Amino acid sequence: MSTNSPLLLVLSSILLCGFLTKITIAFSIKEATIDDLQLAFKRKHLTSRQLVQFYLKEIRKLNPLLRGVIEVNPDSLYLADKADQKRKAKAPGSLLSLHGIPILLKDNIATKDKLNTTAGSFALLGSVVPRDAGVVVRLRKAGAIILGKASMTEWAAFRSKFLPRGFCGRKGQGRELSHVGWSRPMCRTVRDAVYVLDAIVGFDYYDNATRGAAKFIPRDGYKQFLKPDGLIGKRLGIVRNPFFKFYNDEGSVKTRAFKHHLDTLREKGAILVDHLEISNIDEIINFTGSGEYNAYLAEFKPAINAYLKQLVKSTVRTLADLIAFNKKFSNLEKTKEYGQDTFEAAESLRGADKLLKIAVQI
Ligand SMILES: *[C@@H]1O[C@H](CO)[C@@H](O)[C@H](O)[C@H]1NC(C)=O
Ligand SMILES: *[C@@H]1O[C@H](CO)[C@@H](O)[C@H](O)[C@H]1NC(C)=O
Ligand SMILES: *[C@@H]1O[C@H](CO)[C@@H](O)[C@H](O)[C@H]1NC(C)=O
């Protein structure tokens, strides 16, 4: 469904711990990492049920404003109970790092459970996927609890160049998600991200792009490379143009946060090479000029058609069906306001193979 590299797609698809602000149990969950949570489980200060209940409450409280969560898994408490039972029955240390940890998935990641997989579109509401996506199989195997689905912005942004970031037909109701809501971290710490990476990395039988990746995966996973003092002496380039142009407004919350992050990196021993310029940056980020747009268009139609075709149940089976749906239900999908120019361009693209070849060669 996406032309991003699989690993990036997967990483950007997982939102952990996004809604935690406080908990009344013995320790603060606001800053709790996966290790903290596992320790609290082990010491019987916390159960997965309590953790999931906490999340569900936070989602109920914050979602009317943030609209970050499209659906909550009706089985999440049942799954939490199962995780708690298993923790009781198994020897300490034999459980995997994500055991009993709730995770939110982006809504374009297929789950074969009670959750819908819609990529934020009403067109796919009620569709039935044939199986869990590879990443979901792995997360479940690692003990994670699928708590729910997060809104899907990339899909909306893909449909039309004019859709605002954060637009989401379903539940987003056309409202732009607040930045507070959307820029939640994927994980709280690098270590948490590595736990997730170790769980999900690998070959996916249904995704040929992952073929050949196995030889790059370290035998004992990525945890072995985590070093508390790993930043000492590392030279990091900071490219402000164009990514952080807006951080030049001294005094704004964003600028202060950005500066704080840079200070933290320096404190931890990194050598920052600030204001690095990439000479051909305008060309690189030019979506049409770089060939990226053509690559998107050329890959999208066959990929989305293949996805829709293999669904067990769906009212849309092709990109043409999706375009027709967006026209028919233009109020629901805000089609008049934002259009679906990218969908239409992909549908009518001729010579896709050749365009893709040229785009990739640039
Ligand atoms: C999935 O979508 C159906 C509508 O087709 C809805 O009835 C159901 O509640 C949704 N599932 C969840 C878990 O929200
Ligand atoms: C993956 O590649 C193999 C061999 O080239 C091919 O037979 C298979 O159809 C491909 N699978 C998918 C899902 O594209
Ligand atoms: C991007 O590339 C296109 C096609 O090469 C060109 O027409 C356009 O002016 C470029 N845009 C920018 C902002 O450089």
Tab-separated table of C-alpha atoms and ligand atoms in Angstrom:
chain	number	residue	atom	x	y	z
A	1	MET	CA	0.000	0.000	0.000
A	2	SER	CA	2.918	2.284	0.451
A	3	THR	CA	6.044	2.870	-1.508
A	4	ASN	CA	8.101	3.552	1.585
A	5	SER	CA	10.751	1.002	2.385
A	6	PRO	CA	9.159	-1.765	4.461
A	7	LEU	CA	11.224	-1.105	7.539
A	8	LEU	CA	10.451	2.592	7.604
A	9	LEU	CA	6.824	1.889	6.954
A	10	VAL	CA	6.664	-0.510	9.798
A	11	LEU	CA	8.475	1.738	12.226
A	12	SER	CA	6.405	4.725	11.368
A	13	SER	CA	3.385	2.566	11.860
A	14	ILE	CA	3.775	1.818	15.484
A	15	LEU	CA	2.739	4.192	18.187
A	16	LEU	CA	3.666	3.187	21.650
A	17	CYS	CA	2.659	4.640	24.940
A	18	GLY	CA	1.290	7.717	23.250
A	19	PHE	CA	-1.523	8.388	25.629
A	20	LEU	CA	0.093	7.845	28.954
A	21	THR	CA	0.130	10.856	31.180
A	22	LYS	CA	-0.317	9.633	34.714
A	23	ILE	CA	-1.229	6.617	36.703
A	24	THR	CA	-2.204	6.235	40.293
A	25	ILE	CA	-0.235	3.056	40.800
A	26	ALA	CA	3.110	3.080	42.589
A	27	PHE	CA	5.159	4.686	39.850
A	28	SER	CA	4.709	7.288	37.146
A	29	ILE	CA	3.746	5.803	33.840
A	30	LYS	CA	4.274	9.118	32.142
A	31	GLU	CA	7.968	8.409	31.844
A	32	ALA	CA	7.740	4.620	32.016
A	33	THR	CA	9.719	2.686	29.455
A	34	ILE	CA	9.051	-0.899	28.438
A	35	ASP	CA	11.723	-2.005	30.922
A	36	ASP	CA	9.975	-0.028	33.679
A	37	LEU	CA	6.660	-1.625	32.800
A	38	GLN	CA	8.166	-5.113	32.697
A	39	LEU	CA	9.771	-4.539	36.081
A	40	ALA	CA	6.455	-3.315	37.498
A	41	PHE	CA	4.777	-6.463	36.106
A	42	LYS	CA	7.453	-8.636	37.658
A	43	ARG	CA	7.187	-6.965	41.061
A	44	LYS	CA	3.420	-7.266	40.881
A	45	HIS	CA	2.947	-3.505	41.076
A	46	LEU	CA	1.085	-3.571	37.800
A	47	THR	CA	-0.864	-5.984	35.606
A	48	SER	CA	-1.441	-5.796	31.876
A	49	ARG	CA	-5.151	-5.444	32.633
A	50	GLN	CA	-4.484	-2.333	34.737
A	51	LEU	CA	-2.216	-0.930	32.041
A	52	VAL	CA	-4.768	-1.525	29.292
A	53	GLN	CA	-7.546	-0.080	31.467
A	54	PHE	CA	-5.407	2.991	32.006
A	55	TYR	CA	-4.877	3.406	28.266
A	56	LEU	CA	-8.538	2.920	27.467
A	57	LYS	CA	-9.434	5.605	29.968
A	58	GLU	CA	-6.871	8.007	28.528
A	59	ILE	CA	-8.121	7.347	25.015
A	60	ARG	CA	-11.696	8.022	26.098
A	61	LYS	CA	-10.556	11.239	27.715
A	62	LEU	CA	-8.221	12.578	25.038
A	63	ASN	CA	-9.625	11.215	21.809
A	64	PRO	CA	-12.515	13.670	21.460
A	65	LEU	CA	-9.834	16.360	21.134
A	66	LEU	CA	-6.938	14.516	19.518
A	67	ARG	CA	-8.856	12.060	17.326
A	68	GLY	CA	-5.708	10.014	17.145
A	69	VAL	CA	-7.386	6.644	17.655
A	70	ILE	CA	-9.865	5.353	15.112
A	71	GLU	CA	-10.804	2.123	16.849
A	72	VAL	CA	-10.177	0.378	20.108
A	73	ASN	CA	-9.822	-3.378	20.160
A	74	PRO	CA	-12.879	-4.821	21.972
A	75	ASP	CA	-10.689	-7.807	22.933
A	76	SER	CA	-7.892	-5.773	24.498
A	77	LEU	CA	-8.884	-6.556	28.112
A	78	TYR	CA	-9.288	-10.226	27.280
A	79	LEU	CA	-5.809	-10.210	25.706
A	80	ALA	CA	-4.447	-8.401	28.769
A	81	ASP	CA	-5.906	-11.067	31.062
A	82	LYS	CA	-4.314	-13.764	28.942
A	83	ALA	CA	-0.948	-11.996	29.161
A	84	ASP	CA	-1.324	-11.717	32.950
A	85	GLN	CA	-2.180	-15.411	33.264
A	86	LYS	CA	0.771	-16.407	31.134
A	87	ARG	CA	3.084	-14.227	33.227
A	88	LYS	CA	1.893	-16.027	36.356
A	89	ALA	CA	2.368	-19.456	34.829
A	90	LYS	CA	5.785	-18.949	33.243
A	91	ALA	CA	9.200	-18.738	34.835
A	92	PRO	CA	10.407	-15.152	35.227
A	93	GLY	CA	12.784	-14.255	32.430
A	94	SER	CA	11.184	-16.642	29.948
A	95	LEU	CA	8.787	-14.024	28.622
A	96	LEU	CA	9.506	-11.858	25.611
A	97	SER	CA	10.278	-8.163	25.864
A	98	LEU	CA	6.866	-6.983	24.614
A	99	HIS	CA	4.876	-9.414	26.734
A	100	GLY	CA	1.674	-7.731	27.900
A	101	ILE	CA	2.618	-4.346	26.403
A	102	PRO	CA	-0.234	-2.589	24.545
A	103	ILE	CA	0.483	-1.203	21.103
A	104	LEU	CA	-1.448	1.023	18.718
A	105	LEU	CA	-1.128	0.246	15.031
A	106	LYS	CA	-1.688	2.552	12.138
A	107	ASP	CA	-4.933	1.792	10.389
A	108	ASN	CA	-3.292	0.576	7.171
A	109	ILE	CA	-1.816	-2.444	8.938
A	110	ALA	CA	-4.031	-5.476	8.508
A	111	THR	CA	-5.212	-7.232	11.645
A	112	LYS	CA	-7.355	-10.345	11.457
A	113	ASP	CA	-9.407	-9.598	14.551
A	114	LYS	CA	-12.402	-7.447	15.451
A	115	LEU	CA	-10.621	-4.278	14.331
A	116	ASN	CA	-11.317	-2.868	10.873
A	117	THR	CA	-8.402	-2.122	8.583
A	118	THR	CA	-9.442	0.885	6.530
A	119	ALA	CA	-6.467	3.200	6.036
A	120	GLY	CA	-8.848	5.823	7.351
A	121	SER	CA	-11.256	5.445	4.435
A	122	PHE	CA	-14.950	4.635	4.696
A	123	ALA	CA	-14.538	2.652	1.479
A	124	LEU	CA	-12.771	-0.103	3.411
A	125	LEU	CA	-14.989	-0.097	6.485
A	126	GLY	CA	-16.314	-3.608	6.954
A	127	SER	CA	-13.765	-5.155	4.600
A	128	VAL	CA	-12.254	-8.404	5.826
A	129	VAL	CA	-8.535	-9.054	5.509
A	130	PRO	CA	-7.327	-12.600	4.800
A	131	ARG	CA	-4.660	-12.558	7.511
A	132	ASP	CA	-2.642	-10.499	9.951
A	133	ALA	CA	0.056	-8.425	8.274
A	134	GLY	CA	3.554	-9.839	8.811
A	135	VAL	CA	4.393	-7.190	11.373
A	136	VAL	CA	1.267	-8.030	13.379
A	137	VAL	CA	2.093	-11.737	13.396
A	138	ARG	CA	5.480	-10.838	14.858
A	139	LEU	CA	4.136	-8.383	17.412
A	140	ARG	CA	1.623	-10.920	18.676
A	141	LYS	CA	4.357	-13.545	18.850
A	142	ALA	CA	6.450	-11.155	20.947
A	143	GLY	CA	3.541	-10.880	23.385
A	144	ALA	CA	2.248	-7.422	22.464
A	145	ILE	CA	-1.436	-6.555	22.911
A	146	ILE	CA	-3.000	-4.848	19.898
A	147	LEU	CA	-4.877	-2.056	21.654
A	148	GLY	CA	-6.359	-0.334	18.631
A	149	LYS	CA	-5.822	1.513	15.380
A	150	ALA	CA	-4.513	5.011	14.982
A	151	SER	CA	-5.689	7.434	12.321
A	152	MET	CA	-3.970	7.150	9.041
A	153	THR	CA	-2.660	10.349	7.576
A	154	GLU	CA	-0.392	9.181	4.805
A	155	TRP	CA	-3.224	7.549	2.957
A	156	ALA	CA	-5.226	10.734	2.938
A	157	ALA	CA	-2.182	12.734	1.936
A	158	PHE	CA	-1.643	10.267	-0.867
A	159	ARG	CA	-5.130	10.545	-2.288
A	160	SER	CA	-4.696	14.161	-3.074
A	161	LYS	CA	-1.821	16.573	-2.972
A	162	PHE	CA	-4.187	19.060	-1.352
A	163	LEU	CA	-5.301	17.077	1.638
A	164	PRO	CA	-4.049	18.579	4.870
A	165	ARG	CA	-1.699	16.562	6.969
A	166	GLY	CA	-3.775	14.813	9.559
A	167	PHE	CA	-6.923	14.675	7.494
A	168	CYS	CA	-8.734	11.476	7.983
A	169	GLY	CA	-12.154	10.698	6.614
A	170	ARG	CA	-13.187	8.166	9.201
A	171	LYS	CA	-13.616	9.655	12.649
A	172	GLY	CA	-11.210	12.458	11.796
A	173	GLN	CA	-14.274	13.994	10.194
A	174	GLY	CA	-12.164	16.177	8.031
A	175	ARG	CA	-10.674	17.954	10.942
A	176	GLU	CA	-6.994	18.454	11.049
A	177	LEU	CA	-5.434	16.537	13.880
A	178	SER	CA	-3.736	18.831	16.267
A	179	HIS	CA	0.014	18.731	16.161
A	180	VAL	CA	0.104	17.761	19.784
A	181	GLY	CA	-1.832	14.697	18.871
A	182	TRP	CA	0.054	13.726	15.842
A	183	SER	CA	3.631	14.339	16.766
A	184	ARG	CA	3.487	11.866	19.614
A	185	PRO	CA	6.641	9.829	19.746
A	186	MET	CA	6.501	6.335	18.306
A	187	CYS	CA	8.280	5.050	21.374
A	188	ARG	CA	9.476	6.685	24.548
A	189	THR	CA	13.118	5.765	24.190
A	190	VAL	CA	15.625	4.337	21.738
A	191	ARG	CA	15.617	1.174	23.827
A	192	ASP	CA	11.843	0.815	23.458
A	193	ALA	CA	12.203	1.315	19.702
A	194	VAL	CA	14.836	-1.420	19.626
A	195	TYR	CA	12.548	-3.843	21.479
A	196	VAL	CA	9.923	-3.247	18.821
A	197	LEU	CA	12.467	-3.483	16.001
A	198	ASP	CA	13.828	-6.777	17.340
A	199	ALA	CA	10.283	-8.124	17.456
A	200	ILE	CA	9.239	-7.120	13.953
A	201	VAL	CA	12.343	-7.263	11.777
A	202	GLY	CA	12.641	-10.130	9.319
A	203	PHE	CA	11.396	-11.706	6.120
A	204	ASP	CA	7.721	-11.445	5.344
A	205	TYR	CA	6.508	-14.152	3.022
A	206	TYR	CA	3.884	-11.829	1.549
A	207	ASP	CA	6.246	-8.903	1.031
A	208	ASN	CA	8.937	-9.585	-1.513
A	209	ALA	CA	10.625	-6.290	-0.726
A	210	THR	CA	11.857	-7.913	2.503
A	211	ARG	CA	13.547	-10.733	0.575
A	212	GLY	CA	17.290	-10.596	1.059
A	213	ALA	CA	17.034	-8.461	4.169
A	214	ALA	CA	17.760	-11.374	6.499
A	215	LYS	CA	21.494	-11.238	5.948
A	216	PHE	CA	21.623	-7.699	7.327
A	217	ILE	CA	19.907	-8.580	10.600
A	218	PRO	CA	22.386	-9.184	13.436
A	219	ARG	CA	22.138	-12.710	14.817
A	220	ASP	CA	21.405	-11.640	18.378
A	221	GLY	CA	19.236	-8.720	17.423
A	222	TYR	CA	19.811	-5.013	17.930
A	223	LYS	CA	19.705	-4.834	21.730
A	224	GLN	CA	23.401	-5.691	21.923
A	225	PHE	CA	24.215	-2.305	20.318
A	226	LEU	CA	22.426	-0.211	22.920
A	227	LYS	CA	24.986	1.794	24.877
A	228	PRO	CA	24.111	4.441	27.463
A	229	ASP	CA	27.211	6.414	26.433
A	230	GLY	CA	26.826	5.658	22.726
A	231	LEU	CA	26.670	9.332	21.718
A	232	ILE	CA	30.107	10.245	23.029
A	233	GLY	CA	32.261	11.434	20.153
A	234	LYS	CA	29.601	10.842	17.473
A	235	ARG	CA	29.456	13.603	14.841
A	236	LEU	CA	25.879	14.427	13.905
A	237	GLY	CA	24.949	16.750	11.059
A	238	ILE	CA	21.939	19.029	11.571
A	239	VAL	CA	20.228	19.889	8.303
A	240	ARG	CA	17.898	22.813	8.985
A	241	ASN	CA	17.133	23.686	5.406
A	242	PRO	CA	14.431	22.699	4.540
A	243	PHE	CA	13.378	20.383	7.363
A	244	PHE	CA	13.740	22.723	10.302
A	245	LYS	CA	13.358	26.080	8.640
A	246	PHE	CA	10.438	26.807	10.896
A	247	TYR	CA	12.611	26.329	13.945
A	248	ASN	CA	14.191	29.706	13.407
A	249	ASP	CA	11.309	31.479	15.084
A	250	GLU	CA	13.062	32.140	18.397
A	251	GLY	CA	10.871	31.696	21.408
A	252	SER	CA	8.219	29.440	19.895
A	253	VAL	CA	7.445	26.202	21.703
A	254	LYS	CA	8.743	24.155	18.787
A	255	THR	CA	12.006	26.059	18.552
A	256	ARG	CA	12.616	25.708	22.257
A	257	ALA	CA	11.870	21.973	22.132
A	258	PHE	CA	14.193	21.558	19.151
A	259	LYS	CA	16.984	23.480	20.867
A	260	HIS	CA	16.485	21.418	23.995
A	261	HIS	CA	16.935	18.200	21.984
A	262	LEU	CA	20.140	19.499	20.449
A	263	ASP	CA	21.418	20.491	23.903
A	264	THR	CA	20.628	17.009	25.184
A	265	LEU	CA	22.611	15.450	22.342
A	266	ARG	CA	25.557	17.749	23.137
A	267	GLU	CA	25.310	16.955	26.845
A	268	LYS	CA	25.510	13.272	26.015
A	269	GLY	CA	28.756	13.862	24.183
A	270	ALA	CA	27.709	14.199	20.532
A	271	ILE	CA	29.530	16.695	18.317
A	272	LEU	CA	26.897	18.623	16.381
A	273	VAL	CA	27.728	20.032	12.984
A	274	ASP	CA	24.924	22.546	12.703
A	275	HIS	CA	23.441	24.210	9.613
A	276	LEU	CA	24.686	21.542	7.279
A	277	GLU	CA	23.714	22.336	3.689
A	278	ILE	CA	22.887	19.667	1.114
A	279	SER	CA	23.810	21.224	-2.201
A	280	ASN	CA	21.023	19.808	-4.388
A	281	ILE	CA	18.369	19.725	-1.678
A	282	ASP	CA	15.779	21.623	-3.737
A	283	GLU	CA	15.975	18.973	-6.415
A	284	ILE	CA	15.870	16.099	-3.927
A	285	ILE	CA	12.753	17.318	-2.166
A	286	ASN	CA	10.967	18.303	-5.357
A	287	PHE	CA	8.272	15.648	-5.372
A	288	THR	CA	7.636	15.870	-9.112
A	289	GLY	CA	11.086	16.933	-10.282
A	290	SER	CA	12.907	14.161	-8.401
A	291	GLY	CA	10.840	11.450	-10.074
A	292	GLU	CA	9.312	10.433	-6.753
A	293	TYR	CA	5.803	11.334	-7.865
A	294	ASN	CA	6.058	9.146	-10.963
A	295	ALA	CA	7.431	6.301	-8.885
A	296	TYR	CA	4.490	6.692	-6.483
A	297	LEU	CA	1.976	6.710	-9.296
A	298	ALA	CA	3.528	3.747	-11.099
A	299	GLU	CA	3.688	1.572	-7.991
A	300	PHE	CA	0.405	2.552	-6.429
A	301	LYS	CA	-2.138	1.146	-8.859
A	302	PRO	CA	-0.824	-2.432	-9.058
A	303	ALA	CA	-0.138	-2.467	-5.308
A	304	ILE	CA	-3.577	-1.242	-4.231
A	305	ASN	CA	-5.344	-3.458	-6.772
A	306	ALA	CA	-3.447	-6.505	-5.493
A	307	TYR	CA	-4.363	-5.591	-1.897
A	308	LEU	CA	-8.057	-5.086	-2.648
A	309	LYS	CA	-8.258	-8.260	-4.711
A	310	GLN	CA	-7.083	-10.534	-1.899
A	311	LEU	CA	-9.552	-9.202	0.669
A	312	VAL	CA	-11.988	-11.841	1.887
A	313	LYS	CA	-14.787	-9.293	1.796
A	314	SER	CA	-14.897	-5.798	0.350
A	315	THR	CA	-17.219	-3.537	-1.592
A	316	VAL	CA	-14.234	-2.030	-3.447
A	317	ARG	CA	-11.906	-4.230	-5.470
A	318	THR	CA	-9.912	-1.836	-7.626
A	319	LEU	CA	-8.501	1.673	-7.624
A	320	ALA	CA	-11.294	2.580	-10.053
A	321	ASP	CA	-13.817	1.398	-7.416
A	322	LEU	CA	-12.157	3.614	-4.814
A	323	ILE	CA	-12.335	6.642	-7.090
A	324	ALA	CA	-16.008	5.936	-7.755
A	325	PHE	CA	-16.638	5.535	-4.012
A	326	ASN	CA	-15.017	8.876	-3.245
A	327	LYS	CA	-17.208	10.519	-5.892
A	328	LYS	CA	-20.386	8.867	-4.679
A	329	PHE	CA	-19.742	9.597	-1.014
A	330	SER	CA	-18.042	12.916	-1.471
A	331	ASN	CA	-19.411	14.326	1.787
A	332	LEU	CA	-17.985	11.469	3.798
A	333	GLU	CA	-14.618	11.570	2.096
A	334	LYS	CA	-14.475	15.355	1.598
A	335	THR	CA	-13.812	14.768	-2.072
A	336	LYS	CA	-15.078	18.148	-3.240
A	337	GLU	CA	-12.785	20.004	-0.887
A	338	TYR	CA	-9.628	18.020	-1.405
A	339	GLY	CA	-10.087	16.016	-4.570
A	340	GLN	CA	-8.362	12.766	-5.362
A	341	ASP	CA	-5.983	13.919	-8.050
A	342	THR	CA	-3.272	11.419	-7.164
A	343	PHE	CA	-5.688	8.485	-7.324
A	344	GLU	CA	-6.908	9.675	-10.704
A	345	ALA	CA	-3.403	10.251	-12.020
A	346	ALA	CA	-2.362	6.745	-10.939
A	347	GLU	CA	-5.474	5.229	-12.505
A	348	SER	CA	-4.910	6.865	-15.871
A	349	LEU	CA	-1.128	6.544	-15.954
A	350	ARG	CA	0.237	5.019	-19.138
A	351	GLY	CA	3.708	3.505	-19.475
A	352	ALA	CA	4.030	2.995	-15.725
A	353	ASP	CA	6.876	0.485	-16.012
A	354	LYS	CA	8.974	2.840	-18.088
A	355	LEU	CA	8.286	5.815	-15.820
A	356	LEU	CA	9.215	3.778	-12.772
A	357	LYS	CA	12.483	2.722	-14.352
A	358	ILE	CA	13.386	6.317	-15.173
A	359	ALA	CA	12.374	7.514	-11.698
A	360	VAL	CA	14.482	4.895	-9.944
A	361	GLN	CA	17.514	5.626	-12.146
A	362	ILE	CA	17.598	9.347	-11.371
B	1	LIG	C1	-15.711	-2.246	12.349
B	1	LIG	O1	-16.622	-1.653	11.471
B	1	LIG	C2	-17.973	-2.036	11.691
B	1	LIG	C3	-18.797	-1.336	10.621
B	1	LIG	O2	-18.640	-1.955	9.408
B	1	LIG	C4	-18.422	-1.609	13.065
B	1	LIG	O3	-19.742	-2.071	13.300
B	1	LIG	C5	-17.474	-2.213	14.110
B	1	LIG	O4	-17.803	-1.721	15.375
B	1	LIG	C6	-16.044	-1.834	13.791
B	1	LIG	N1	-15.147	-2.513	14.706
B	1	LIG	C7	-14.558	-1.894	15.735
B	1	LIG	C8	-13.692	-2.744	16.585
B	1	LIG	O5	-14.685	-0.714	15.973
B	2	LIG	C1	7.374	-12.891	-4.754
B	2	LIG	O1	8.343	-13.312	-5.665
B	2	LIG	C2	8.134	-14.623	-6.157
B	2	LIG	C3	9.345	-15.026	-6.970
B	2	LIG	O2	9.767	-14.001	-7.816
B	2	LIG	C4	6.834	-14.668	-6.950
B	2	LIG	O3	6.587	-15.959	-7.455
B	2	LIG	C5	5.690	-14.256	-6.011
B	2	LIG	O4	4.484	-14.172	-6.722
B	2	LIG	C6	5.976	-12.912	-5.357
B	2	LIG	N1	4.990	-12.691	-4.318
B	2	LIG	C7	4.319	-11.567	-4.215
B	2	LIG	C8	3.347	-11.489	-3.086
B	2	LIG	O5	4.453	-10.615	-4.969
B	3	LIG	C1	10.180	20.877	-9.493
B	3	LIG	O1	10.469	20.204	-10.689
B	3	LIG	C2	9.600	20.560	-11.748
B	3	LIG	C3	9.865	19.611	-12.912
B	3	LIG	O2	11.228	19.440	-13.127
B	3	LIG	C4	9.772	22.039	-12.081
B	3	LIG	O3	8.899	22.401	-13.121
B	3	LIG	C5	9.463	22.854	-10.842
B	3	LIG	O4	9.705	24.207	-11.081
B	3	LIG	C6	10.300	22.373	-9.649
B	3	LIG	N1	9.842	23.051	-8.463
B	3	LIG	C7	10.667	23.652	-7.616
B	3	LIG	C8	10.029	24.295	-6.426
B	3	LIG	O5	11.865	23.700	-7.773
